[in-house]
């Protein structure tokens, strides 16, 4: 706000479109007449020269700015200073570091300020903070944690009303989680045994948090070129197991089982955790959430004896947090009728924002709320069957009494059955394919 005048010329580096838009919107709400402007490839060199003369704050790409500095289209002596966002991305060989070096060679009085909201990324590697500060041409660093007086007072003045809802996991999900944690603990013990250095922070509790990757890097990055292939494989396995823990809570049972099935049938034969008892229990539990293979009595033969045949029972366990989300949205729907006024026959309802971790989760939530859990789970299972149908045919063994042969045959029949019904409904006039489900 101080530099948004014609008397100053300040540049924003490493700023995304969202950062620039949010910054401009905030300054306009505070009454700033000349908010920051964006300079991109659509602005010609003559127009950029005129903008530089007019002064103000500009968000410009590094490629354009370095060309203007080298061609003397922008005299470095006219620049008041630079504000570098996402400072953790700046390296010695980055374009931003080259721009600041050109600036400091010709202007000794201007300022350089850098900001970063990812302080954990400054701790990795050897003397990373010193290298970044040297590339930015800055001498002082200030840390603003949440318990800082100014930060805590700002948060306290805008404290939101938070209601926490705790949804317990299903029994099968709890057992899967326990199996994954058991495998993680075994991998950590093996990693400690392979490396004689002190690894006191390699605990199962730390392995459940995102900062565990930084802990691993802190211990192994300086000696990564010395460690053997077994240690490297264990580090990769730990990352994969942490991903499984995340997928268990985030996605549906079919997506989780499909990812787990891909891991099992991959060419990675060096992952020792795949051969543990806990891993075998993990695969069985993940499959039981999708379908189960049961032995049921068949029709009585002519001699009066009963035989058992295998039957595929589809389970498709839903993620419990979806039903909780649906209950919350229904509660908001009911409250909106009593809180917000009516305009004619309609009720003015405010928008409800549902935030998720990634695009795939958003897509699943959208489909669950629009089509329903049963239709969504059947579509996921149908896609899983179609995707693996050809692979299942190739993997069938010659012995028809083999359990693997029986299971693959039943899955093949289920894929053909669901595919036939899906084609029938899609070809009908109603077009209710999204509502199709197996009784």
Coordinates of C-alpha atoms in Angstrom, one line a residue:
X1 CA 0.0 0.0 0.0
X2 CA 2.9 2.4 0.8
X3 CA 4.4 1.9 -2.7
X4 CA 1.3 2.0 -4.8
X5 CA 2.1 5.5 -6.0
X6 CA 3.8 7.1 -9.0
X7 CA 6.8 8.0 -6.8
X8 CA 7.9 4.3 -6.4
X9 CA 8.5 1.4 -8.8
X10 CA 8.2 -2.0 -7.1
X11 CA 8.1 -5.4 -8.7
X12 CA 6.5 -8.6 -7.4
X13 CA 8.4 -11.8 -8.3
X14 CA 7.2 -15.4 -8.1
X15 CA 3.6 -14.3 -7.7
X16 CA 0.9 -16.4 -9.2
X17 CA -2.3 -15.1 -10.7
X18 CA -4.2 -16.0 -7.5
X19 CA -1.7 -14.2 -5.3
X20 CA -1.9 -11.0 -7.4
X21 CA -5.7 -11.1 -7.6
X22 CA -6.0 -11.6 -3.8
X23 CA -3.5 -8.8 -3.1
X24 CA -5.2 -6.4 -5.5
X25 CA -8.6 -7.1 -4.0
X26 CA -7.3 -6.5 -0.5
X27 CA -5.7 -3.2 -1.4
X28 CA -8.8 -2.0 -3.2
X29 CA -10.9 -2.7 -0.2
X30 CA -8.6 -0.6 1.9
X31 CA -9.0 2.4 -0.5
X32 CA -5.8 2.1 -2.6
X33 CA -6.3 3.9 -5.9
X34 CA -3.6 2.1 -7.9
X35 CA -3.5 -1.5 -7.0
X36 CA -0.7 -3.8 -8.4
X37 CA -0.9 -4.5 -12.1
X38 CA 0.1 -7.7 -14.0
X39 CA 2.6 -7.6 -16.8
X40 CA 2.6 -10.7 -19.0
X41 CA 3.4 -11.6 -22.6
X42 CA 0.4 -9.7 -23.8
X43 CA 2.0 -6.4 -22.9
X44 CA 4.3 -5.1 -25.6
X45 CA 7.8 -3.7 -24.9
X46 CA 6.7 -0.1 -25.7
X47 CA 3.8 -0.4 -23.2
X48 CA 6.0 -1.9 -20.6
X49 CA 8.4 1.1 -20.9
X50 CA 5.5 3.5 -20.4
X51 CA 4.4 1.6 -17.4
X52 CA 7.8 1.7 -15.8
X53 CA 7.9 5.4 -16.2
X54 CA 4.5 5.8 -14.6
X55 CA 5.7 4.0 -11.5
X56 CA 3.6 1.8 -9.1
X57 CA 3.6 -1.9 -8.2
X58 CA 3.8 -4.5 -10.9
X59 CA 3.6 -8.3 -10.8
X60 CA 5.8 -9.4 -13.7
X61 CA 7.1 -12.7 -14.8
X62 CA 10.8 -13.4 -14.3
X63 CA 11.5 -14.0 -18.0
X64 CA 10.1 -10.6 -19.1
X65 CA 11.9 -8.8 -16.3
X66 CA 15.3 -10.3 -17.0
X67 CA 15.0 -9.4 -20.7
X68 CA 14.1 -5.8 -19.9
X69 CA 17.0 -5.5 -17.4
X70 CA 19.5 -6.9 -19.9
X71 CA 18.3 -4.7 -22.8
X72 CA 18.4 -1.6 -20.6
X73 CA 14.7 -1.1 -21.2
X74 CA 14.3 -0.9 -17.4
X75 CA 17.1 1.0 -15.7
X76 CA 17.9 -0.6 -12.4
X77 CA 18.4 2.8 -10.8
X78 CA 14.7 3.6 -11.2
X79 CA 13.6 0.5 -9.3
X80 CA 12.6 1.2 -5.7
X81 CA 12.7 -2.5 -4.7
X82 CA 11.6 -6.1 -5.1
X83 CA 9.1 -8.2 -3.2
X84 CA 9.7 -11.9 -3.8
X85 CA 6.9 -14.3 -2.9
X86 CA 7.4 -18.0 -2.3
X87 CA 11.0 -17.4 -1.4
X88 CA 11.6 -21.1 -0.7
X89 CA 11.6 -21.7 -4.4
X90 CA 14.5 -19.4 -5.1
X91 CA 17.8 -21.2 -5.8
X92 CA 21.3 -20.1 -6.9
X93 CA 20.5 -21.0 -10.6
X94 CA 17.0 -19.6 -10.7
X95 CA 16.0 -16.6 -12.8
X96 CA 14.9 -14.6 -9.7
X97 CA 18.4 -14.9 -8.3
X98 CA 19.9 -13.6 -11.5
X99 CA 17.5 -10.7 -11.6
X100 CA 18.4 -9.7 -8.0
X101 CA 22.1 -10.0 -8.8
X102 CA 21.7 -7.6 -11.8
X103 CA 19.7 -5.3 -9.6
X104 CA 22.3 -5.2 -6.8
X105 CA 25.2 -4.6 -9.2
X106 CA 23.6 -1.3 -10.4
X107 CA 21.5 -0.3 -7.4
X108 CA 22.9 -0.4 -3.9
X109 CA 20.1 1.5 -2.1
X110 CA 16.9 -0.3 -3.2
X111 CA 15.3 -2.9 -0.9
X112 CA 14.7 -6.6 -1.4
X113 CA 12.1 -8.4 0.7
X114 CA 11.2 -12.0 0.4
X115 CA 8.2 -13.9 1.9
X116 CA 7.5 -17.6 2.4
X117 CA 4.6 -19.4 4.0
X118 CA 6.4 -22.8 3.9
X119 CA 9.2 -22.5 6.5
X120 CA 9.5 -26.3 6.7
X121 CA 11.0 -26.3 3.1
X122 CA 13.8 -24.1 4.3
X123 CA 15.2 -26.7 6.7
X124 CA 16.2 -29.4 4.2
X125 CA 19.6 -29.9 2.6
X126 CA 22.9 -28.5 3.6
X127 CA 22.8 -24.8 4.7
X128 CA 19.7 -24.2 2.6
X129 CA 18.7 -21.0 4.4
X130 CA 22.1 -19.5 3.9
X131 CA 22.0 -20.3 0.2
X132 CA 18.5 -18.8 -0.3
X133 CA 19.4 -15.6 1.6
X134 CA 22.6 -15.3 -0.5
X135 CA 20.6 -15.7 -3.7
X136 CA 18.0 -13.1 -2.5
X137 CA 20.7 -10.6 -1.4
X138 CA 19.2 -10.3 2.1
X139 CA 21.0 -10.3 5.5
X140 CA 18.2 -10.7 8.0
X141 CA 15.5 -13.3 8.5
X142 CA 12.4 -12.9 10.7
X143 CA 10.2 -15.8 11.8
X144 CA 6.5 -15.2 12.5
X145 CA 5.0 -18.3 14.2
X146 CA 1.4 -18.6 15.2
X147 CA 2.2 -17.8 18.9
X148 CA 3.7 -14.4 17.9
X149 CA 1.9 -11.6 19.6
X150 CA 0.8 -9.8 16.4
X151 CA -0.2 -13.0 14.7
X152 CA -2.2 -14.4 17.7
X153 CA -4.0 -11.0 18.1
X154 CA -5.0 -11.0 14.5
X155 CA -6.3 -14.5 14.7
X156 CA -8.1 -13.8 17.9
X157 CA -9.9 -10.8 16.4
X158 CA -11.2 -12.9 13.5
X159 CA -11.7 -16.2 15.3
X160 CA -14.1 -18.4 13.4
X161 CA -16.8 -20.6 15.0
X162 CA -15.6 -24.1 14.6
X163 CA -17.7 -27.2 15.2
X164 CA -15.7 -30.5 15.2
X165 CA -17.5 -33.7 14.3
X166 CA -15.7 -37.0 15.0
X167 CA -16.7 -39.9 12.8
X168 CA -15.3 -43.4 13.9
X169 CA -13.9 -45.8 11.3
X170 CA -15.6 -49.0 10.4
X171 CA -14.2 -52.2 11.9
X172 CA -12.5 -53.2 8.7
X173 CA -10.9 -49.8 8.2
X174 CA -9.6 -49.9 11.8
X175 CA -8.0 -53.4 11.1
X176 CA -6.5 -52.1 7.8
X177 CA -5.1 -49.1 9.6
X178 CA -3.6 -51.4 12.3
X179 CA -2.0 -53.6 9.6
X180 CA -0.4 -50.7 7.7
X181 CA 1.0 -49.3 11.0
X182 CA 2.4 -52.7 11.9
X183 CA 4.2 -52.9 8.5
X184 CA 5.5 -49.3 8.9
X185 CA 6.9 -50.2 12.3
X186 CA 8.7 -53.2 10.9
X187 CA 10.1 -51.1 8.1
X188 CA 11.4 -48.5 10.5
X189 CA 13.0 -51.1 12.7
X190 CA 14.7 -52.6 9.7
X191 CA 15.8 -49.1 8.6
X192 CA 17.4 -48.5 12.0
X193 CA 19.2 -51.8 11.9
X194 CA 20.7 -51.1 8.4
X195 CA 22.0 -47.7 9.5
X196 CA 24.1 -47.5 12.5
X197 CA 23.6 -43.7 12.9
X198 CA 21.3 -42.2 15.5
X199 CA 17.7 -42.3 14.4
X200 CA 15.8 -41.5 17.5
X201 CA 13.0 -39.6 15.6
X202 CA 12.3 -42.6 13.4
X203 CA 9.2 -43.7 15.4
X204 CA 5.7 -44.8 14.4
X205 CA 4.1 -41.7 15.9
X206 CA 6.3 -39.4 13.8
X207 CA 5.6 -41.5 10.7
X208 CA 1.9 -40.5 10.8
X209 CA 2.6 -36.9 10.2
X210 CA 3.7 -35.0 7.0
X211 CA 6.9 -33.8 8.7
X212 CA 8.2 -37.4 8.7
X213 CA 9.5 -36.9 5.1
X214 CA 11.6 -33.9 6.4
X215 CA 12.9 -36.1 9.2
X216 CA 14.0 -38.8 6.8
X217 CA 15.7 -36.2 4.6
X218 CA 17.4 -34.6 7.6
X219 CA 19.0 -37.9 8.5
X220 CA 19.7 -39.5 5.1
X221 CA 20.3 -36.6 2.7
X222 CA 23.9 -36.0 3.8
X223 CA 24.8 -39.7 3.4
X224 CA 22.3 -40.6 0.6
X225 CA 25.2 -41.4 -1.7
X226 CA 26.6 -43.9 0.8
X227 CA 23.4 -45.9 1.7
X228 CA 22.7 -49.2 0.1
X229 CA 19.8 -50.3 -2.1
X230 CA 18.0 -51.8 0.8
X231 CA 17.9 -48.5 2.7
X232 CA 16.7 -46.7 -0.4
X233 CA 14.0 -49.3 -0.9
X234 CA 12.8 -49.0 2.7
X235 CA 12.5 -45.3 2.4
X236 CA 10.4 -45.7 -0.7
X237 CA 8.3 -48.3 1.1
X238 CA 7.6 -46.0 4.0
X239 CA 6.4 -43.3 1.6
X240 CA 4.2 -45.8 -0.1
X241 CA 2.7 -47.0 3.2
X242 CA 2.1 -43.4 4.3
X243 CA 0.2 -42.9 1.1
X244 CA -1.9 -46.0 1.8
X245 CA -2.9 -44.5 5.2
X246 CA -4.0 -41.4 3.4
X247 CA -5.9 -43.2 0.7
X248 CA -7.7 -45.3 3.3
X249 CA -9.4 -42.2 4.8
X250 CA -9.7 -40.2 1.7
X251 CA -11.1 -42.5 -1.1
X252 CA -13.7 -45.2 -1.5
X253 CA -13.0 -48.9 -0.9
X254 CA -12.8 -49.7 -4.6
X255 CA -10.2 -47.0 -5.3
X256 CA -8.2 -48.1 -2.3
X257 CA -8.3 -51.8 -3.2
X258 CA -7.4 -51.0 -6.9
X259 CA -4.3 -49.0 -5.8
X260 CA -3.3 -51.8 -3.4
X261 CA -3.8 -54.4 -6.1
X262 CA -1.6 -52.4 -8.4
X263 CA 1.1 -52.3 -5.7
X264 CA 0.9 -56.0 -5.2
X265 CA 1.1 -56.9 -9.0
X266 CA 3.8 -54.3 -9.8
X267 CA 7.3 -55.4 -10.8
X268 CA 8.7 -54.1 -7.5
X269 CA 10.0 -57.4 -6.1
X270 CA 12.4 -55.8 -3.6
X271 CA 9.6 -54.6 -1.2
X272 CA 10.0 -57.0 1.7
X273 CA 6.8 -55.8 3.5
X274 CA 4.7 -57.4 0.8
X275 CA 5.7 -60.9 2.2
X276 CA 4.8 -60.1 5.8
X277 CA 1.8 -61.5 7.6
X278 CA 0.4 -58.0 8.2
X279 CA 0.6 -57.3 4.4
X280 CA -1.4 -60.5 3.7
X281 CA -4.0 -59.4 6.3
X282 CA -4.1 -56.0 4.7
X283 CA -4.9 -57.4 1.2
X284 CA -7.6 -59.7 2.6
X285 CA -9.3 -56.9 4.5
X286 CA -9.1 -54.4 1.6
X287 CA -10.7 -57.1 -0.7
X288 CA -13.4 -57.9 1.9
X289 CA -14.6 -54.3 1.8
X290 CA -15.3 -54.7 -1.9
X291 CA -16.4 -58.3 -2.4
X292 CA -16.2 -61.6 -0.6
X293 CA -16.0 -65.1 -1.9
X294 CA -18.2 -67.5 0.0
X295 CA -19.0 -71.2 -0.3
X296 CA -22.7 -72.0 -0.4
X297 CA -24.5 -75.3 -0.7
X298 CA -25.5 -76.2 -4.3
X299 CA -28.6 -78.1 -5.3
X300 CA -28.9 -81.6 -3.9
X301 CA -27.7 -84.2 -6.4
X302 CA -29.5 -87.4 -7.4
X303 CA -27.7 -89.5 -4.8
X304 CA -28.7 -87.1 -2.0
X305 CA -25.3 -85.6 -1.3
X306 CA -24.8 -81.8 -1.1
X307 CA -21.9 -80.0 -2.7
X308 CA -20.5 -76.5 -2.1
X309 CA -20.1 -73.9 -4.8
X310 CA -18.4 -70.5 -4.7
X311 CA -20.5 -67.4 -4.8
X312 CA -19.3 -63.8 -5.2
X313 CA -21.0 -61.5 -2.7
X314 CA -20.6 -57.8 -3.4
X315 CA -20.1 -55.6 -0.3
X316 CA -18.9 -52.1 -1.5
X317 CA -18.5 -50.6 1.9
X318 CA -19.0 -46.8 1.8
X319 CA -16.7 -44.3 3.5
X320 CA -18.4 -43.4 6.8
X321 CA -17.5 -39.7 6.5
X322 CA -19.7 -39.4 3.4
X323 CA -22.9 -40.1 5.4
X324 CA -21.7 -37.6 8.0
X325 CA -21.2 -35.0 5.4
X326 CA -24.7 -35.7 4.0
X327 CA -26.2 -35.3 7.4
X328 CA -24.5 -31.9 7.9
X329 CA -25.7 -30.7 4.5
X330 CA -29.2 -31.8 5.3
X331 CA -29.0 -29.9 8.6
X332 CA -27.9 -26.8 6.8
X333 CA -30.8 -27.2 4.3
X334 CA -33.3 -27.4 7.2
X335 CA -31.8 -24.4 9.0
X336 CA -31.8 -22.3 5.8
X337 CA -35.6 -22.4 5.7
X338 CA -35.9 -20.8 9.1
X339 CA -32.9 -18.4 9.1
X340 CA -33.0 -16.9 5.6
X341 CA -36.0 -15.0 4.2
X342 CA -38.2 -16.0 1.3
X343 CA -38.4 -14.2 -2.0
X344 CA -41.7 -15.3 -3.5
X345 CA -41.8 -19.1 -3.4
X346 CA -38.0 -19.5 -3.2
X347 CA -35.6 -19.3 -0.3
X348 CA -32.4 -17.3 -0.5
X349 CA -29.8 -19.8 0.4
X350 CA -26.2 -18.9 0.8
X351 CA -23.6 -21.1 -0.9
X352 CA -22.1 -24.0 1.0
X353 CA -18.3 -24.5 0.5
X354 CA -17.1 -28.1 0.9
X355 CA -13.2 -28.2 1.0
X356 CA -11.4 -31.4 0.1
X357 CA -7.7 -32.4 -0.2
X358 CA -7.6 -32.9 -4.0
X359 CA -9.6 -33.0 -7.2
X360 CA -10.4 -36.7 -7.1
X361 CA -11.9 -36.3 -3.6
X362 CA -14.0 -33.4 -4.9
X363 CA -15.2 -35.4 -7.8
X364 CA -16.2 -38.3 -5.5
X365 CA -18.1 -36.0 -3.1
X366 CA -19.9 -34.4 -6.0
X367 CA -21.0 -37.7 -7.4
X368 CA -22.0 -39.0 -4.0
X369 CA -24.2 -36.0 -3.3
X370 CA -25.8 -36.0 -6.8
X371 CA -26.2 -39.7 -7.7
X372 CA -26.1 -41.3 -4.3
X373 CA -23.6 -43.7 -2.6
X374 CA -25.0 -46.9 -4.1
X375 CA -24.9 -45.7 -7.7
X376 CA -21.4 -44.2 -7.3
X377 CA -20.0 -47.4 -5.7
X378 CA -21.4 -49.6 -8.4
X379 CA -19.9 -47.4 -11.1
X380 CA -16.5 -47.6 -9.4
X381 CA -16.8 -51.4 -9.1
X382 CA -17.9 -51.7 -12.7
X383 CA -14.9 -49.7 -13.9
X384 CA -12.6 -51.8 -11.7
X385 CA -14.0 -55.0 -13.3
X386 CA -13.7 -53.7 -16.9
X387 CA -10.2 -52.4 -16.3
X388 CA -9.0 -55.8 -14.9
X389 CA -11.0 -58.1 -17.2
X390 CA -8.3 -58.7 -19.8
X391 CA -5.6 -59.0 -17.1
X392 CA -7.7 -61.5 -15.2
X393 CA -8.1 -63.6 -18.4
X394 CA -4.4 -63.8 -18.9
X395 CA -3.7 -64.7 -15.2
X396 CA -6.2 -67.6 -15.0
X397 CA -4.5 -70.9 -14.3
X398 CA -5.4 -74.1 -16.0
X399 CA -6.7 -75.9 -12.9
X400 CA -10.4 -75.1 -12.6
X401 CA -10.5 -76.1 -8.9
X402 CA -7.8 -73.6 -8.0
X403 CA -9.2 -70.8 -5.7
X404 CA -7.6 -68.1 -7.9
X405 CA -9.3 -69.6 -11.0
X406 CA -12.7 -69.6 -9.3
X407 CA -12.4 -66.1 -8.0
X408 CA -11.3 -64.7 -11.4
X409 CA -14.1 -66.6 -13.1
X410 CA -16.7 -65.1 -10.8
X411 CA -15.2 -61.6 -11.3
X412 CA -15.4 -62.2 -15.1
X413 CA -19.0 -63.2 -14.9
X414 CA -19.8 -60.2 -12.7
X415 CA -18.1 -57.8 -15.2
X416 CA -20.1 -59.3 -18.1
X417 CA -23.4 -59.1 -16.1
X418 CA -22.9 -55.5 -15.0
X419 CA -21.7 -54.6 -18.5
X420 CA -24.8 -56.1 -20.1
X421 CA -27.2 -54.3 -17.7
X422 CA -25.3 -51.0 -18.2
X423 CA -25.6 -51.3 -22.0
X424 CA -29.3 -52.2 -21.7
X425 CA -30.0 -49.2 -19.5
X426 CA -27.9 -46.8 -21.6
X427 CA -29.8 -47.9 -24.7
X428 CA -33.2 -47.4 -23.2
X429 CA -35.2 -44.2 -23.5
X430 CA -35.0 -43.4 -19.8
X431 CA -31.2 -43.2 -19.7
X432 CA -31.0 -44.0 -16.0
X433 CA -27.6 -45.6 -16.1
X434 CA -26.4 -43.6 -13.1
X435 CA -29.1 -45.0 -10.9
X436 CA -28.4 -48.6 -11.8
X437 CA -27.4 -50.9 -8.9
X438 CA -27.2 -54.5 -8.2
X439 CA -29.7 -55.9 -5.7

